[in-house]
Short mmCIF file of C-alpha atoms and ligand atoms in Angstrom, two decimals:
data_model
loop_
_atom_site.label_atom_id
_atom_site.label_comp_id
_atom_site.label_asym_id
_atom_site.label_seq_id
_atom_site.Cartn_x
_atom_site.Cartn_y
_atom_site.Cartn_z
CA MET N 1 10.78 -118.53 75.11
CA ARG N 2 7.18 -119.52 75.81
CA THR N 3 6.96 -122.98 77.32
CA ILE N 4 4.47 -125.83 77.21
CA ASN N 5 3.92 -128.93 79.28
CA LEU N 6 5.65 -131.93 77.77
CA GLY N 7 2.86 -134.47 77.49
CA GLN N 8 1.13 -135.05 80.82
CA THR N 9 4.31 -134.57 82.85
CA GLY N 10 4.29 -131.01 84.14
CA PHE N 11 7.82 -130.73 82.73
CA GLN N 12 7.96 -127.28 81.09
CA VAL N 13 9.77 -127.20 77.75
CA PRO N 14 10.28 -124.45 75.15
CA VAL N 15 7.53 -124.49 72.54
CA ILE N 16 10.18 -124.84 69.80
CA ALA N 17 12.82 -127.57 69.81
CA VAL N 18 16.11 -127.39 67.92
CA GLY N 19 16.93 -130.41 65.74
CA PHE N 20 20.46 -131.58 64.98
CA TRP N 21 19.91 -133.92 62.03
CA ARG N 22 21.66 -131.49 59.68
CA VAL N 23 24.54 -130.37 61.90
CA GLU N 24 27.16 -132.12 59.80
CA LYS N 25 26.82 -129.50 57.07
CA ILE N 26 28.45 -126.88 59.31
CA SER N 27 31.82 -126.77 61.07
CA LYS N 28 32.34 -127.35 64.77
CA ALA N 29 33.03 -123.63 65.25
CA GLU N 30 29.81 -122.73 63.41
CA ALA N 31 27.94 -125.29 65.52
CA GLY N 32 29.30 -123.55 68.63
CA THR N 33 28.01 -120.18 67.42
CA PHE N 34 24.67 -121.71 66.48
CA ILE N 35 24.20 -123.34 69.90
CA LYS N 36 25.19 -120.17 71.72
CA SER N 37 22.60 -118.21 69.73
CA ALA N 38 19.97 -120.86 70.42
CA LEU N 39 20.61 -120.56 74.16
CA ASP N 40 20.45 -116.77 73.90
CA TYR N 41 17.00 -117.12 72.29
CA GLY N 42 15.85 -119.44 75.09
CA ALA N 43 15.88 -122.42 72.73
CA ASN N 44 17.51 -124.95 75.05
CA PHE N 45 15.63 -128.10 73.98
CA PHE N 46 17.82 -130.07 71.58
CA ASP N 47 16.62 -133.00 69.46
CA HIS N 48 19.09 -135.72 68.48
CA ALA N 49 19.17 -139.34 67.33
CA ASP N 50 21.79 -142.02 67.69
CA VAL N 51 21.83 -142.35 63.90
CA TYR N 52 22.26 -138.69 62.94
CA GLY N 53 25.55 -138.67 61.09
CA GLY N 54 26.12 -142.20 62.40
CA GLY N 55 26.63 -140.71 65.89
CA LEU N 56 28.67 -137.72 64.74
CA ALA N 57 25.85 -135.26 65.37
CA GLU N 58 25.64 -136.07 69.09
CA GLU N 59 29.42 -136.05 69.38
CA MET N 60 29.77 -132.72 67.58
CA PHE N 61 27.01 -131.19 69.71
CA ALA N 62 28.71 -132.17 72.98
CA GLU N 63 32.03 -130.79 71.81
CA ALA N 64 30.58 -127.60 70.37
CA ILE N 65 28.58 -126.80 73.52
CA GLY N 66 31.55 -127.70 75.75
CA MET N 67 29.52 -130.21 77.73
CA SER N 68 30.07 -130.11 81.49
CA PRO N 69 27.79 -130.68 84.49
CA LEU N 70 27.10 -126.93 84.62
CA VAL N 71 26.19 -126.76 80.91
CA ARG N 72 24.12 -129.92 81.18
CA GLU N 73 21.87 -128.34 83.83
CA LYS N 74 20.92 -125.55 81.45
CA ILE N 75 19.75 -127.70 78.54
CA ILE N 76 17.14 -130.32 77.74
CA LEU N 77 18.36 -133.27 75.70
CA GLN N 78 16.15 -135.50 73.63
CA THR N 79 17.50 -138.35 71.55
CA LYS N 80 16.12 -141.34 69.66
CA CYS N 81 16.87 -144.99 69.19
CA GLY N 82 15.51 -147.96 67.28
CA ILE N 83 17.02 -147.57 63.82
CA ARG N 84 19.91 -149.67 62.59
CA MET N 85 20.56 -147.60 59.50
CA GLY N 86 20.05 -149.47 56.25
CA GLU N 87 19.61 -152.77 58.11
CA ALA N 88 16.54 -152.95 60.31
CA PHE N 89 14.40 -151.26 62.91
CA ASP N 90 15.20 -152.62 66.33
CA PHE N 91 13.19 -152.15 69.53
CA SER N 92 14.81 -155.11 71.24
CA ARG N 93 15.79 -154.62 74.87
CA GLU N 94 19.42 -155.17 73.99
CA HIS N 95 19.46 -152.62 71.16
CA ILE N 96 17.63 -149.91 73.14
CA LEU N 97 20.00 -150.26 76.11
CA LYS N 98 23.08 -150.29 73.89
CA SER N 99 21.89 -147.32 71.88
CA VAL N 100 21.23 -145.20 74.98
CA ASP N 101 24.67 -146.00 76.39
CA GLY N 102 26.18 -144.90 73.08
CA SER N 103 24.22 -141.63 73.09
CA LEU N 104 25.18 -140.90 76.71
CA LYS N 105 28.81 -141.39 75.86
CA ARG N 106 28.71 -139.23 72.73
CA LEU N 107 26.67 -136.50 74.42
CA LYS N 108 29.04 -136.59 77.40
CA THR N 109 26.22 -136.79 79.90
CA ASP N 110 24.83 -139.31 82.35
CA TYR N 111 21.15 -138.73 81.59
CA ILE N 112 18.82 -138.05 78.69
CA ASP N 113 15.70 -136.02 79.36
CA VAL N 114 13.55 -137.58 76.66
CA LEU N 115 14.13 -140.81 74.72
CA LEU N 116 12.02 -141.44 71.61
CA LEU N 117 11.60 -144.69 69.70
CA HIS N 118 12.54 -143.37 66.27
CA ARG N 119 10.40 -145.35 63.80
CA PRO N 120 8.06 -148.28 64.37
CA ASP N 121 9.81 -151.66 64.49
CA LEU N 122 7.64 -154.23 62.70
CA LEU N 123 8.98 -156.90 65.05
CA MET N 124 8.40 -154.90 68.22
CA GLU N 125 7.75 -156.93 71.35
CA PRO N 126 6.30 -154.38 73.76
CA GLU N 127 7.30 -156.43 76.81
CA GLU N 128 10.96 -155.96 75.81
CA VAL N 129 10.52 -152.23 75.34
CA ALA N 130 8.87 -152.08 78.77
CA GLU N 131 11.82 -153.89 80.32
CA ALA N 132 14.32 -151.59 78.62
CA PHE N 133 12.44 -148.42 79.67
CA GLY N 134 12.22 -149.70 83.24
CA ILE N 135 15.95 -150.38 83.39
CA LEU N 136 16.82 -147.00 81.86
CA GLN N 137 14.56 -145.08 84.20
CA GLY N 138 15.67 -147.10 87.22
CA ALA N 139 19.31 -146.36 86.43
CA GLY N 140 18.55 -142.66 86.07
CA LYS N 141 19.68 -142.70 82.45
CA VAL N 142 16.38 -141.51 80.95
CA ARG N 143 13.72 -139.28 82.54
CA TYR N 144 10.85 -139.40 80.01
CA PHE N 145 9.88 -141.63 77.10
CA GLY N 146 8.14 -141.05 73.79
CA VAL N 147 7.78 -142.27 70.24
CA SER N 148 8.10 -140.98 66.72
CA ASN N 149 6.14 -141.75 63.56
CA GLN N 150 3.64 -143.93 65.40
CA ASN N 151 -0.11 -144.21 64.97
CA PRO N 152 -2.62 -144.48 67.85
CA MET N 153 -2.88 -148.28 67.87
CA GLN N 154 0.91 -148.63 67.95
CA ILE N 155 1.05 -146.28 70.92
CA ARG N 156 -1.81 -148.07 72.69
CA LEU N 157 -0.14 -151.43 72.22
CA LEU N 158 3.11 -150.08 73.60
CA GLN N 159 1.39 -148.32 76.48
CA LYS N 160 -0.35 -151.58 77.50
CA TYR N 161 3.07 -152.84 78.64
CA VAL N 162 5.20 -149.75 79.24
CA LYS N 163 4.62 -148.26 82.71
CA GLN N 164 5.98 -144.82 81.92
CA PRO N 165 3.59 -142.46 80.08
CA ILE N 166 4.38 -141.79 76.42
CA VAL N 167 4.96 -138.04 76.53
CA ALA N 168 5.66 -137.19 72.88
CA ASN N 169 5.09 -138.38 69.33
CA GLN N 170 7.39 -136.79 66.74
CA LEU N 171 5.61 -136.70 63.36
CA GLN N 172 6.17 -135.09 59.98
CA LEU N 173 4.00 -131.98 59.82
CA SER N 174 4.18 -128.70 57.93
CA ILE N 175 1.73 -126.44 56.08
CA THR N 176 2.25 -128.49 52.93
CA GLN N 177 2.35 -131.83 54.75
CA ALA N 178 -0.72 -131.42 56.93
CA GLY N 179 -2.75 -134.58 56.26
CA MET N 180 -3.35 -135.20 59.95
CA ILE N 181 -4.97 -131.76 60.28
CA ARG N 182 -6.85 -131.81 56.95
CA GLN N 183 -8.41 -135.19 57.58
CA GLY N 184 -10.50 -133.78 60.41
CA LEU N 185 -12.43 -131.64 57.95
CA HIS N 186 -13.26 -134.46 55.56
CA VAL N 187 -14.75 -137.08 57.88
CA ASN N 188 -16.81 -139.64 56.01
CA THR N 189 -16.37 -137.93 52.62
CA THR N 190 -15.45 -139.79 49.45
CA ASP N 191 -12.65 -137.39 48.46
CA ASP N 192 -8.98 -138.26 48.99
CA ALA N 193 -8.61 -135.92 51.95
CA GLY N 194 -11.11 -138.10 53.82
CA VAL N 195 -8.76 -141.09 53.76
CA ASP N 196 -7.56 -141.80 57.28
CA ARG N 197 -3.86 -142.47 56.86
CA ASP N 198 -2.77 -142.16 60.48
CA GLY N 199 -5.60 -143.56 62.60
CA GLY N 200 -6.61 -140.11 63.84
CA VAL N 201 -3.23 -139.49 65.45
CA LEU N 202 -3.83 -135.77 65.97
CA ASP N 203 -6.98 -136.18 68.07
CA PHE N 204 -5.57 -139.27 69.79
CA CYS N 205 -2.50 -137.36 70.96
CA ARG N 206 -4.61 -134.42 72.08
CA PHE N 207 -6.97 -136.70 73.97
CA HIS N 208 -4.10 -138.45 75.78
CA ASP N 209 -1.97 -135.32 76.32
CA ILE N 210 0.87 -136.57 74.14
CA THR N 211 2.88 -133.67 72.71
CA ILE N 212 3.13 -133.81 68.94
CA GLN N 213 6.54 -132.62 67.77
CA PRO N 214 6.28 -131.67 64.08
CA TRP N 215 9.47 -132.56 62.21
CA SER N 216 10.46 -130.93 58.91
CA PRO N 217 8.24 -127.91 59.64
CA PHE N 218 9.40 -126.11 56.47
CA GLN N 219 9.79 -129.01 54.05
CA TYR N 220 7.41 -130.32 51.42
CA GLY N 221 7.36 -134.03 50.59
CA PHE N 222 10.08 -135.97 52.32
CA ASN N 223 13.02 -133.60 52.55
CA GLN N 224 12.38 -132.19 49.06
CA GLY N 225 13.19 -128.64 50.01
CA THR N 226 11.41 -125.82 51.75
CA PHE N 227 8.09 -124.54 50.41
CA LEU N 228 9.03 -121.01 51.48
CA GLY N 229 10.00 -118.79 48.56
CA ASN N 230 9.51 -121.82 46.33
CA ALA N 231 7.94 -121.16 42.89
CA LYS N 232 6.03 -124.44 43.21
CA PHE N 233 3.79 -122.82 45.84
CA PRO N 234 2.95 -119.34 44.49
CA GLU N 235 -0.41 -118.83 46.24
CA LEU N 236 0.86 -120.09 49.56
CA ASN N 237 3.93 -117.84 49.44
CA ALA N 238 1.86 -114.82 48.42
CA LYS N 239 -0.43 -115.33 51.43
CA ILE N 240 2.43 -115.99 53.86
CA ASP N 241 4.30 -112.92 52.57
CA GLU N 242 1.18 -110.75 52.92
CA ILE N 243 0.71 -111.82 56.55
CA ALA N 244 4.45 -111.52 57.26
CA LYS N 245 4.31 -107.91 56.07
CA LYS N 246 1.40 -107.17 58.38
CA TYR N 247 3.34 -108.44 61.42
CA SER N 248 6.71 -107.06 60.18
CA VAL N 249 8.32 -110.49 60.43
CA SER N 250 9.82 -112.97 57.95
CA ASN N 251 7.99 -115.71 56.06
CA THR N 252 9.80 -118.26 58.27
CA THR N 253 8.18 -116.74 61.36
CA ILE N 254 4.70 -116.92 59.85
CA ALA N 255 5.10 -120.54 58.68
CA MET N 256 6.13 -121.48 62.21
CA ALA N 257 3.36 -119.37 63.75
CA TRP N 258 0.86 -121.35 61.65
CA LEU N 259 1.91 -124.56 63.44
CA LEU N 260 1.95 -122.91 66.84
CA ARG N 261 -1.57 -121.50 66.34
CA HIS N 262 -3.04 -125.00 66.41
CA PRO N 263 -4.68 -125.73 69.77
CA ALA N 264 -2.94 -129.14 70.03
CA ARG N 265 0.07 -127.22 71.42
CA PHE N 266 2.62 -128.65 69.04
CA GLN N 267 6.33 -128.44 69.81
CA PRO N 268 7.88 -128.10 66.31
CA VAL N 269 11.46 -129.24 65.79
CA THR N 270 13.51 -126.89 63.61
CA GLY N 271 16.22 -128.07 61.24
CA THR N 272 18.03 -124.88 60.34
CA MET N 273 21.71 -124.51 61.22
CA LYS N 274 21.65 -120.73 60.77
CA PRO N 275 21.34 -118.56 63.90
CA GLU N 276 19.36 -115.86 62.06
CA ARG N 277 16.83 -118.37 60.75
CA LEU N 278 16.46 -119.94 64.17
CA ARG N 279 15.81 -116.46 65.57
CA ASP N 280 12.98 -116.07 63.03
CA CYS N 281 11.56 -119.44 64.09
CA VAL N 282 11.68 -118.51 67.77
CA LYS N 283 9.97 -115.18 67.05
CA ALA N 284 6.87 -117.16 66.10
CA ALA N 285 6.32 -117.97 69.76
CA GLU N 286 5.35 -114.31 70.26
CA ILE N 287 2.74 -114.26 67.49
CA THR N 288 -0.80 -115.60 67.56
CA LEU N 289 -2.33 -115.73 64.11
CA THR N 290 -6.02 -114.97 63.91
CA ARG N 291 -8.44 -117.74 62.98
CA ASP N 292 -8.93 -116.08 59.56
CA GLU N 293 -5.18 -115.84 58.93
CA TRP N 294 -4.70 -119.50 59.88
CA TYR N 295 -7.47 -120.61 57.52
CA ALA N 296 -6.27 -118.29 54.74
CA ILE N 297 -2.85 -120.00 54.83
CA TYR N 298 -4.52 -123.42 55.00
CA LEU N 299 -6.53 -122.63 51.85
CA ALA N 300 -3.59 -121.02 50.04
CA ALA N 301 -1.73 -124.32 50.47
CA GLY N 302 -4.31 -125.89 48.15
CA ASN N 303 -6.75 -127.22 50.75
CA VAL N 304 -10.49 -126.75 50.30
CA LEU N 305 -13.43 -126.26 52.62
CA PRO N 306 -15.97 -129.03 52.08
N1 NAP Y 401 11.57 -138.28 63.89
C1 NAP Y 401 11.90 -138.33 62.63
O1 NAP Y 401 11.68 -139.33 61.93
C2 NAP Y 401 12.58 -137.13 62.02
C3 NAP Y 401 12.78 -137.05 60.63
C4 NAP Y 401 13.40 -135.90 60.13
C5 NAP Y 401 13.80 -134.88 60.99
N2 NAP Y 401 13.62 -135.02 62.34
C6 NAP Y 401 14.03 -133.95 63.29
O2 NAP Y 401 13.40 -132.75 62.90
C7 NAP Y 401 14.37 -131.72 62.71
C8 NAP Y 401 13.88 -130.79 61.66
O3 NAP Y 401 13.78 -131.45 60.38
P1 NAP Y 401 14.24 -130.69 59.07
O4 NAP Y 401 15.66 -130.37 59.16
O5 NAP Y 401 13.75 -131.43 57.89
O6 NAP Y 401 13.38 -129.32 59.28
P2 NAP Y 401 13.12 -128.02 58.45
O7 NAP Y 401 13.30 -126.92 59.43
O8 NAP Y 401 11.80 -128.16 57.76
O9 NAP Y 401 14.24 -127.95 57.32
C9 NAP Y 401 15.46 -127.34 57.55
C10 NAP Y 401 16.21 -127.21 56.28
O10 NAP Y 401 15.54 -126.31 55.41
C11 NAP Y 401 16.45 -125.26 55.04
N3 NAP Y 401 15.75 -124.02 54.78
C12 NAP Y 401 15.83 -123.36 53.62
N4 NAP Y 401 15.05 -122.27 53.66
C13 NAP Y 401 14.48 -122.23 54.86
C14 NAP Y 401 13.58 -121.32 55.49
N5 NAP Y 401 13.11 -120.24 54.86
N6 NAP Y 401 13.19 -121.58 56.74
C15 NAP Y 401 13.64 -122.69 57.39
N7 NAP Y 401 14.50 -123.58 56.84
C16 NAP Y 401 14.92 -123.35 55.57
C17 NAP Y 401 17.44 -125.20 56.19
O11 NAP Y 401 18.64 -124.61 55.71
P3 NAP Y 401 19.55 -123.64 56.63
O12 NAP Y 401 20.31 -124.52 57.57
O13 NAP Y 401 20.42 -123.02 55.60
O14 NAP Y 401 18.65 -122.69 57.31
C18 NAP Y 401 17.61 -126.67 56.52
O15 NAP Y 401 18.49 -127.29 55.61
C19 NAP Y 401 15.67 -132.48 62.40
O16 NAP Y 401 16.83 -131.75 62.72
C20 NAP Y 401 15.54 -133.68 63.31
O17 NAP Y 401 15.94 -133.31 64.62
C21 NAP Y 401 13.01 -136.12 62.86
#
């Protein structure tokens, strides 16, 4: 699969990452088939979190892939920490270190390629995060560090203390959830689209070479279902279907190609657990939508040109 630089590192990663949040809905045998297909498609970048399935997702992944030193060399593992589910967000040194040790054990590996702080902790003390990252990198447990769901000021505050560069910011982004893109077209206007809800995170990440990893690339709202083939989005689906027909690909491929067409060089994270749907996602890496096609989809999603 086509690769991109992860952040400012020079580390080449597939342009599409494979998320494991939803792995619990399939069996271990199905997970094995899914992972094998992913590797066949060149999709060897896997996104996890310590809290997915309360740890079961990482465990199931390691079992299903048959983790061994040889297997480990062929894959890129990203996981996240910082959520104590239903209790608190926790970026304390102690929690970060403990969480990583748990992930390493469940993933049956001795290093994680990329560790993300999952969601902002309102009580974050950046000096503690810096200490934790230093220890993890020094021990060879984590190679690169990033964040998720953070705005530019949160990243700047963190980066003031953390020595390692923040290489990625995982953010919700899809055609129907594209506020960070839309906002750029409504600067200083009085309409709702002009409201800056994220501190200009898209341009900030581009400026600082932080890879944005769109999560839920096919969902509308928060996990409300996919917009594809959904009667709630007739114009959008008609446009996507029309373009899909032109390229002889599925609507899934076109929706993914729309994200990949953006010059920020996003690395979307898929959520499907079906090999055939993942294949359609991966196919998007071979397609470059024209400027007019990109804007036609943008408008069909209900956006306007000022
Ligand atoms: N950082 C964060 O805060 C955060 C939050 C949420 C997710 N994530 C990460 O992002 C990954 C992706 O999130 P997501 O699962 O919400 O992504 P998604 O790819 O937008 O959604 C996947 C879900 O949509 C279903 N689906 C139905 N029709 C589809 C179609 N035509 N094309 C594609 N999918 C279709 C899939 O079902 P099938 O399995 O049947 O295909 C699957 O259940 C997660 O696995 C996780 O790694 C991160």
